[in-house]
């Protein structure tokens, strides 16, 4: 096994990866920016290196410096976490050119899934269902009109270089299409430097359900069930759970097989996630593939007993997947709440500051993946995710009650958080009934 791994990230995910390494007897190397000198991941790692000033572009995205630290420290592999450089094919290539192992997929697979219209074409050829629409970029308004009238309104325009919801535009009729097309193209250029857009049929009241996959470098691919991630605000997930209340064993098998086919079609290796959009009639369609470990991976771990981060490391080292599909068994239910430093009274804007008091909950089935500690100051430079609280129960109701109790007994002072939102959401009849659509946050406000 690797003797030393560099963790090219910060916050809770860096801490999570360091924990996996420690459990495997691997020495850990942290990197940090000037704003993160006292951060938890720096304290947890065996060694830590300054990589640059606070802005990510000069620190956590500073490829030259990160490679230099890996070489200087004698790290044999780099775990990128999520975000930052995790899905950057140029970074993966640089890592490999320096004789270092990237703990993640091969760069070709990442490249293939980075352009969303290209990903749709690949999935269509692989027999994975995609939302009706184009597998070629749309280059003019006339073409957009033609395609939209063929698939029927409403339609959604998306940036090919985008993903995660940024720049998307809905058009409910031909009159709305012109503005939507221009806006989408403009945003695609502004945000991603690539004006390429494509069109899909707009699915009303969808759920976002994703399948976790694990693939080794020897051709073995399995899926590790679904996560329901429909509860989001501004395209940012806030509550996730596994299993989904609407996925039957038969649907799980079909979605799982589609996800495995998706991974196989691009020679995927390591942990990955195939995102599907699921309509109210439970038709499912490929949306995107995330070629990284995801924030919400703990709900899969808690319901299967499979440590996904340890498998990432073993797979990168070249080990064969010792798990067969029939070894993946669901045990109980898990719910994750993302605890953000956000001010609910200011439209959930980030709320940095010093954490003057911090008491995490305890109890059967409760897991906290935190990136902060009492006395530390949350800075405005990075994602405001403080921690993830995960509750496991023998069934959904037990997990829900445990989560509400855990949220209620958490003490965070000095900064504002979204804990109150979570308590409201988990206590809401729509959540209790499992009516978790992507419109949940709105539905909750409009209830009765
Ligand atoms: C969609 C959709 C409806 N139909 N695609 C948002 C996140 C990204 N991964 C995919 N997203 C969506 N894709 C089709 N064909 C609805 C969403 C969606 C959404 C879209 C616009 C504004 C807010 C949204 C909130 C949740 C989901």
Coordinates of C-alpha atoms and ligand atoms in Angstrom, one line a residue:
X1 CA 0.0 0.0 0.0
X2 CA 1.0 3.7 -0.4
X3 CA 3.2 4.9 2.5
X4 CA 2.4 8.6 2.1
X5 CA -0.6 10.4 0.5
X6 CA -1.0 14.1 -0.2
X7 CA -4.5 15.5 0.4
X8 CA -5.1 18.3 -2.1
X9 CA -8.1 19.8 -0.4
X10 CA -9.3 21.5 2.8
X11 CA -12.3 21.4 5.2
X12 CA -14.3 18.4 6.1
X13 CA -13.4 16.3 3.0
X14 CA -9.6 16.7 3.7
X15 CA -10.3 15.6 7.3
X16 CA -12.4 12.6 6.0
X17 CA -9.6 11.5 3.6
X18 CA -6.9 11.9 6.3
X19 CA -9.0 9.7 8.6
X20 CA -9.2 6.9 6.0
X21 CA -5.4 7.1 5.5
X22 CA -4.8 6.9 9.2
X23 CA -7.0 3.8 9.4
X24 CA -4.9 2.3 6.6
X25 CA -1.6 3.1 8.2
X26 CA -0.8 5.7 5.5
X27 CA 1.1 8.9 6.4
X28 CA -0.7 12.1 5.4
X29 CA 0.5 15.4 3.9
X30 CA -1.9 18.4 4.1
X31 CA -1.7 21.6 2.0
X32 CA -3.0 24.9 3.2
X33 CA -3.4 28.5 2.3
X34 CA -2.5 31.5 4.4
X35 CA -6.1 31.7 5.6
X36 CA -6.0 28.1 6.7
X37 CA -2.8 28.0 8.9
X38 CA -4.8 26.8 11.9
X39 CA -7.4 24.7 10.0
X40 CA -8.5 21.3 11.3
X41 CA -7.1 19.4 8.3
X42 CA -3.6 20.9 9.0
X43 CA -3.7 19.8 12.6
X44 CA -4.9 16.3 11.7
X45 CA -2.2 15.6 9.0
X46 CA 1.3 14.2 9.8
X47 CA 2.9 17.0 7.7
X48 CA 1.5 20.3 6.3
X49 CA 2.8 22.7 3.6
X50 CA 1.8 26.2 2.8
X51 CA 0.8 26.5 -0.9
X52 CA -0.1 30.1 -1.3
X53 CA -2.4 33.1 -0.3
X54 CA -6.0 32.8 0.6
X55 CA -7.7 32.9 -2.8
X56 CA -8.1 29.4 -4.2
X57 CA -6.6 30.3 -7.5
X58 CA -3.3 30.9 -5.8
X59 CA -3.4 28.0 -3.3
X60 CA -5.7 25.0 -3.6
X61 CA -5.8 25.4 -7.4
X62 CA -2.0 26.1 -7.6
X63 CA -1.0 23.0 -9.6
X64 CA 2.8 23.8 -9.8
X65 CA 3.1 24.3 -6.1
X66 CA 1.0 21.3 -5.2
X67 CA 3.2 19.0 -7.4
X68 CA 6.3 20.6 -5.9
X69 CA 5.0 19.8 -2.4
X70 CA 4.1 16.2 -3.4
X71 CA 7.7 15.7 -4.7
X72 CA 9.3 17.5 -1.8
X73 CA 7.4 15.4 0.8
X74 CA 7.8 12.1 -1.0
X75 CA 4.1 11.6 -1.5
X76 CA 3.3 8.6 -3.7
X77 CA -0.3 9.6 -4.4
X78 CA -2.6 12.6 -4.3
X79 CA -6.2 12.5 -3.2
X80 CA -8.1 15.5 -4.6
X81 CA -11.3 15.4 -2.5
X82 CA -14.2 17.1 -4.3
X83 CA -14.2 20.6 -6.0
X84 CA -10.9 22.4 -6.6
X85 CA -8.8 20.1 -8.8
X86 CA -10.8 16.9 -8.5
X87 CA -12.2 16.9 -12.0
X88 CA -9.4 18.7 -13.9
X89 CA -7.9 16.4 -16.5
X90 CA -4.8 18.7 -16.9
X91 CA -4.1 18.3 -13.2
X92 CA -4.4 14.5 -13.4
X93 CA -2.0 14.4 -16.3
X94 CA 0.5 16.6 -14.5
X95 CA 0.3 14.3 -11.4
X96 CA 0.9 11.2 -13.5
X97 CA 3.8 12.8 -15.5
X98 CA 5.5 13.3 -12.2
X99 CA 5.2 9.7 -11.3
X100 CA 2.5 10.3 -8.7
X101 CA -0.7 8.3 -8.5
X102 CA -4.0 10.2 -8.8
X103 CA -6.6 8.8 -6.4
X104 CA -9.4 9.1 -8.8
X105 CA -10.4 8.2 -12.4
X106 CA -8.2 8.3 -15.4
X107 CA -8.0 11.7 -17.2
X108 CA -9.7 10.4 -20.3
X109 CA -12.9 9.4 -18.4
X110 CA -12.9 12.8 -16.7
X111 CA -12.5 14.6 -20.0
X112 CA -15.3 12.6 -21.6
X113 CA -17.8 13.6 -18.8
X114 CA -16.7 17.2 -18.6
X115 CA -18.5 18.3 -21.8
X116 CA -22.1 17.6 -21.0
X117 CA -23.4 17.3 -24.6
X118 CA -20.5 14.9 -25.4
X119 CA -21.5 12.9 -22.3
X120 CA -25.1 12.6 -23.6
X121 CA -23.8 11.3 -26.9
X122 CA -21.7 8.6 -25.2
X123 CA -24.5 7.6 -22.9
X124 CA -27.0 7.3 -25.8
X125 CA -24.6 5.0 -27.6
X126 CA -24.1 2.9 -24.4
X127 CA -27.9 2.4 -24.1
X128 CA -28.2 4.6 -21.0
X129 CA -31.5 6.6 -21.1
X130 CA -31.0 10.3 -21.6
X131 CA -33.6 13.1 -21.5
X132 CA -35.1 13.7 -24.9
X133 CA -33.1 16.4 -26.7
X134 CA -30.0 17.0 -28.7
X135 CA -26.6 15.2 -28.6
X136 CA -25.1 18.0 -30.7
X137 CA -24.5 21.6 -29.7
X138 CA -27.2 24.1 -30.8
X139 CA -25.6 26.9 -32.7
X140 CA -28.4 29.2 -33.7
X141 CA -31.8 30.4 -32.5
X142 CA -33.4 28.9 -35.6
X143 CA -32.0 25.5 -34.8
X144 CA -33.1 25.9 -31.1
X145 CA -36.7 26.6 -32.3
X146 CA -36.7 23.6 -34.6
X147 CA -35.4 21.2 -31.9
X148 CA -37.8 22.6 -29.3
X149 CA -40.8 22.2 -31.5
X150 CA -39.8 18.6 -32.2
X151 CA -39.3 17.6 -28.5
X152 CA -42.2 19.9 -27.4
X153 CA -42.3 22.6 -24.8
X154 CA -41.2 23.2 -22.0
X155 CA -37.5 22.8 -22.8
X156 CA -34.4 23.6 -20.8
X157 CA -31.2 25.0 -22.3
X158 CA -27.9 24.0 -20.7
X159 CA -24.3 25.0 -21.0
X160 CA -22.2 22.1 -22.3
X161 CA -19.2 23.1 -20.3
X162 CA -21.4 23.7 -17.2
X163 CA -23.1 21.3 -14.9
X164 CA -24.6 21.5 -11.5
X165 CA -27.4 23.9 -12.7
X166 CA -25.4 27.1 -13.5
X167 CA -26.6 29.0 -16.5
X168 CA -29.6 26.8 -17.1
X169 CA -32.7 28.5 -18.8
X170 CA -36.2 27.2 -19.1
X171 CA -38.4 28.1 -22.0
X172 CA -42.1 27.3 -21.8
X173 CA -43.0 28.4 -25.3
X174 CA -41.4 29.7 -28.5
X175 CA -41.8 33.3 -27.3
X176 CA -39.6 32.6 -24.3
X177 CA -37.0 30.6 -26.3
X178 CA -35.2 33.6 -27.8
X179 CA -34.3 35.2 -24.5
X180 CA -33.5 31.8 -22.9
X181 CA -31.2 30.9 -25.7
X182 CA -29.3 34.2 -25.7
X183 CA -29.1 34.2 -21.9
X184 CA -27.8 30.6 -21.7
X185 CA -25.2 31.3 -24.4
X186 CA -24.1 34.5 -22.7
X187 CA -23.8 32.8 -19.3
X188 CA -22.0 29.7 -20.8
X189 CA -19.4 32.1 -22.2
X190 CA -19.1 34.2 -19.1
X191 CA -18.9 31.3 -16.6
X192 CA -17.2 28.6 -18.5
X193 CA -15.5 30.4 -21.4
X194 CA -17.4 28.1 -23.8
X195 CA -20.7 29.3 -25.4
X196 CA -21.8 25.8 -26.4
X197 CA -25.4 25.1 -25.3
X198 CA -27.8 22.1 -25.8
X199 CA -31.5 21.5 -25.3
X200 CA -33.4 19.0 -23.3
X201 CA -37.1 18.4 -22.7
X202 CA -37.8 20.1 -19.3
X203 CA -38.9 17.5 -16.8
X204 CA -41.5 19.0 -14.3
X205 CA -41.3 18.2 -10.6
X206 CA -38.2 16.0 -10.9
X207 CA -36.3 14.2 -8.3
X208 CA -32.5 14.0 -8.4
X209 CA -31.4 10.5 -7.7
X210 CA -27.8 9.3 -8.2
X211 CA -26.1 6.0 -8.3
X212 CA -22.7 5.4 -6.7
X213 CA -20.4 3.3 -8.7
X214 CA -17.0 1.6 -7.9
X215 CA -14.7 0.5 -10.7
X216 CA -11.3 -1.0 -10.4
X217 CA -8.4 -1.0 -13.0
X218 CA -9.1 -4.6 -13.9
X219 CA -12.6 -4.2 -15.5
X220 CA -14.7 -4.9 -12.4
X221 CA -17.6 -2.4 -12.0
X222 CA -20.3 -2.5 -9.3
X223 CA -22.9 0.0 -8.1
X224 CA -23.5 0.8 -4.5
X225 CA -27.2 1.9 -4.7
X226 CA -28.8 5.2 -4.9
X227 CA -28.8 8.5 -3.0
X228 CA -31.8 10.8 -3.1
X229 CA -30.5 14.4 -3.3
X230 CA -33.6 16.3 -4.4
X231 CA -33.6 18.8 -1.5
X232 CA -31.5 21.7 -2.7
X233 CA -31.3 25.5 -2.6
X234 CA -29.7 27.5 -5.5
X235 CA -28.4 24.2 -7.0
X236 CA -26.7 23.3 -3.8
X237 CA -27.8 20.1 -2.1
X238 CA -28.7 20.5 1.6
X239 CA -30.3 17.1 2.6
X240 CA -29.5 13.7 1.1
X241 CA -30.7 10.3 2.0
X242 CA -30.3 6.6 1.1
X243 CA -32.2 4.7 0.1
X244 CA -34.7 6.8 -1.8
X245 CA -38.3 6.5 -0.7
X246 CA -39.4 5.9 -4.3
X247 CA -36.8 3.5 -5.6
X248 CA -38.0 -0.1 -5.5
X249 CA -35.6 -3.1 -5.7
X250 CA -36.6 -3.5 -9.4
X251 CA -36.0 0.2 -10.2
X252 CA -32.7 0.1 -8.2
X253 CA -31.6 -2.8 -10.4
X254 CA -32.4 -1.0 -13.6
X255 CA -30.8 2.3 -12.5
X256 CA -27.8 0.4 -11.1
X257 CA -27.3 -1.5 -14.4
X258 CA -27.6 1.8 -16.4
X259 CA -24.9 3.4 -14.1
X260 CA -22.6 0.4 -14.5
X261 CA -23.1 0.6 -18.3
X262 CA -22.3 4.3 -18.2
X263 CA -19.1 3.7 -16.2
X264 CA -18.0 0.8 -18.5
X265 CA -18.6 2.9 -21.7
X266 CA -15.9 5.3 -20.7
X267 CA -13.5 2.8 -19.1
X268 CA -14.1 4.4 -15.7
X269 CA -12.0 3.5 -12.7
X270 CA -12.3 4.6 -9.0
X271 CA -15.4 5.9 -7.3
X272 CA -17.9 7.9 -9.4
X273 CA -21.5 9.0 -9.4
X274 CA -24.1 8.8 -12.2
X275 CA -26.8 11.4 -11.7
X276 CA -30.2 10.8 -12.9
X277 CA -33.3 12.9 -13.1
X278 CA -36.4 10.9 -12.2
X279 CA -39.9 12.1 -13.3
X280 CA -43.1 11.7 -11.3
X281 CA -43.8 8.4 -13.3
X282 CA -40.4 7.1 -12.2
X283 CA -38.9 7.3 -15.7
X284 CA -35.2 8.0 -15.2
X285 CA -32.7 9.8 -17.4
X286 CA -29.0 10.3 -17.3
X287 CA -28.0 13.9 -16.4
X288 CA -24.3 14.0 -15.7
X289 CA -21.5 11.9 -14.3
X290 CA -19.5 13.2 -11.4
X291 CA -16.0 11.8 -11.6
X292 CA -15.1 12.3 -7.9
X293 CA -16.0 11.3 -4.4
X294 CA -19.1 13.3 -3.5
X295 CA -20.1 15.4 -0.5
X296 CA -23.0 13.0 0.3
X297 CA -21.0 9.8 0.1
X298 CA -21.5 9.0 3.9
X299 CA -25.2 8.0 3.5
X300 CA -24.0 5.2 1.1
X301 CA -21.3 4.2 3.6
X302 CA -23.7 4.1 6.5
X303 CA -26.3 2.0 4.7
X304 CA -23.9 -0.5 3.2
X305 CA -20.9 -0.6 5.5
X306 CA -18.6 0.0 2.5
X307 CA -15.9 2.6 3.1
X308 CA -15.8 4.5 -0.2
X309 CA -12.7 6.5 0.5
X310 CA -10.7 3.5 1.5
X311 CA -11.8 1.8 -1.8
X312 CA -10.7 4.9 -3.7
X313 CA -7.2 4.4 -2.3
X314 CA -7.1 0.7 -2.8
X315 CA -8.3 1.0 -6.4
X316 CA -5.8 3.7 -7.2
X317 CA -3.0 1.4 -5.8
X318 CA -4.1 -1.2 -8.3
X319 CA -6.1 -3.6 -6.0
X320 CA -9.0 -5.6 -7.4
X321 CA -12.5 -4.8 -6.1
X322 CA -13.0 -7.5 -3.5
X323 CA -16.8 -6.8 -3.6
X324 CA -19.2 -8.4 -5.9
X325 CA -22.6 -6.9 -6.8
X326 CA -24.3 -9.4 -4.5
X327 CA -22.2 -8.3 -1.6
X328 CA -23.8 -4.9 -1.6
X329 CA -26.7 -5.1 0.8
X330 CA -28.7 -2.2 2.1
X331 CA -29.0 -2.0 5.9
X332 CA -31.4 0.6 7.3
X333 CA -31.6 4.2 6.3
X334 CA -29.3 7.2 6.5
X335 CA -30.0 11.0 6.2
X336 CA -27.3 13.7 5.8
X337 CA -27.7 17.4 6.7
X338 CA -25.1 19.8 5.4
X339 CA -24.3 22.3 8.1
X340 CA -23.4 25.6 6.4
X341 CA -22.2 28.8 8.0
X342 CA -25.2 30.7 6.5
X343 CA -27.5 33.4 7.8
X344 CA -31.2 32.3 7.5
X345 CA -32.3 35.9 8.1
X346 CA -30.2 37.1 5.2
X347 CA -31.4 34.8 2.5
X348 CA -28.9 32.1 3.6
X349 CA -25.9 34.2 2.6
X350 CA -22.5 32.9 3.9
X351 CA -21.8 33.9 7.5
X352 CA -18.1 33.8 8.3
X353 CA -16.7 34.5 11.8
X354 CA -15.2 33.0 14.9
X355 CA -16.8 29.8 16.3
X356 CA -16.9 30.8 20.0
X357 CA -18.7 27.6 21.1
X358 CA -19.1 24.2 19.4
X359 CA -20.7 21.1 20.8
X360 CA -21.5 18.2 18.4
X361 CA -24.3 15.8 19.2
X362 CA -23.7 12.2 20.4
X363 CA -25.7 9.1 20.2
X364 CA -26.4 5.8 18.5
X365 CA -26.2 6.1 14.7
X366 CA -24.8 9.7 14.6
X367 CA -21.8 10.5 12.4
X368 CA -20.2 14.0 12.2
X369 CA -17.8 14.7 9.3
X370 CA -16.5 18.1 10.4
X371 CA -13.9 20.5 9.1
X372 CA -14.0 23.0 12.0
X373 CA -13.4 23.2 15.7
X374 CA -14.3 25.5 18.6
X375 CA -12.2 28.7 18.6
X376 CA -11.4 28.6 14.9
X377 CA -12.6 31.3 12.5
X378 CA -14.5 30.5 9.4
X379 CA -13.2 32.7 6.6
X380 CA -15.1 34.1 3.6
X381 CA -12.7 32.6 1.0
X382 CA -14.1 29.1 0.6
X383 CA -17.3 27.0 0.6
X384 CA -19.2 27.7 3.8
X385 CA -19.7 24.0 4.6
X386 CA -18.8 23.5 8.3
X387 CA -19.7 19.8 8.7
X388 CA -22.1 17.1 7.6
X389 CA -24.3 15.4 10.2
X390 CA -25.4 11.9 9.2
X391 CA -28.0 9.9 11.1
X392 CA -28.5 6.2 10.6
X393 CA -31.6 4.2 11.7
X394 CA -33.1 0.8 11.1
X395 CA -35.7 2.6 9.0
X396 CA -36.3 6.1 7.7
X397 CA -38.3 7.2 10.7
X398 CA -35.7 6.2 13.2
X399 CA -33.0 8.0 11.2
X400 CA -35.3 11.1 10.9
X401 CA -36.0 11.2 14.7
X402 CA -32.3 10.7 15.5
X403 CA -31.3 13.5 13.1
X404 CA -33.8 16.0 14.6
X405 CA -32.5 15.1 18.1
X406 CA -28.9 15.5 17.0
X407 CA -29.6 18.9 15.3
X408 CA -31.5 20.1 18.4
X409 CA -28.6 19.2 20.7
X410 CA -25.9 20.8 18.6
X411 CA -24.5 24.1 19.9
X412 CA -22.7 26.4 17.5
X413 CA -22.2 30.0 18.7
X414 CA -20.4 33.0 17.1
X415 CA -21.7 32.3 13.6
X416 CA -25.1 31.8 12.0
X417 CA -25.9 28.3 10.6
X418 CA -28.7 26.6 8.7
X419 CA -29.5 24.1 11.6
X420 CA -32.9 25.7 12.1
X421 CA -33.8 25.1 8.5
X422 CA -32.9 21.5 8.8
X423 CA -35.0 20.9 11.9
X424 CA -38.0 22.6 10.0
X425 CA -37.4 20.5 6.9
X426 CA -37.1 17.2 8.7
X427 CA -40.2 17.9 10.7
X428 CA -42.2 18.9 7.7
X429 CA -45.1 16.7 6.5
X430 CA -43.7 16.7 3.0
X431 CA -40.4 15.3 4.2
X432 CA -42.2 12.8 6.5
X433 CA -44.3 11.6 3.5
X434 CA -41.1 11.4 1.3
X435 CA -42.4 14.1 -1.1
X436 CA -38.8 15.3 -1.7
X437 CA -38.8 16.9 -5.1
X438 CA -36.2 19.3 -6.3
X439 CA -38.9 22.0 -5.6
X440 CA -39.0 20.9 -1.9
X441 CA -37.7 24.2 -0.4
X442 CA -40.4 26.1 -2.3
X443 CA -43.1 23.5 -1.6
X444 CA -42.3 23.7 2.1
X445 CA -42.9 27.5 2.2
X446 CA -46.1 27.2 0.1
X447 CA -47.6 24.3 2.1
X448 CA -51.3 24.8 3.0
Ligands
LIG1 C1 -33.1 19.5 -15.5 C2 -34.4 19.8 -14.9 C3 -35.5 19.5 -15.6 N1 -35.4 18.9 -16.8 N2 -33.1 18.9 -16.7 C4 -30.4 21.2 -11.9 C5 -29.1 20.7 -11.5 C6 -28.5 20.0 -12.6 N3 -27.6 18.9 -12.3 C7 -29.7 19.6 -13.4 N4 -30.8 20.4 -13.0 C8 -32.0 20.3 -13.6 N5 -32.0 19.7 -14.8 C9 -34.2 18.6 -17.3 N6 -34.2 18.1 -18.5 C10 -34.4 20.4 -13.7 C11 -33.2 20.7 -13.0 C12 -33.3 21.5 -11.8 C13 -33.4 22.9 -11.9 C14 -33.3 23.6 -13.1 C15 -33.5 25.0 -13.2 C16 -33.6 25.7 -12.0 C17 -33.7 25.1 -10.8 C18 -33.6 23.7 -10.7 C19 -33.6 23.0 -9.5 C20 -33.5 21.7 -9.4 C21 -33.4 20.9 -10.6

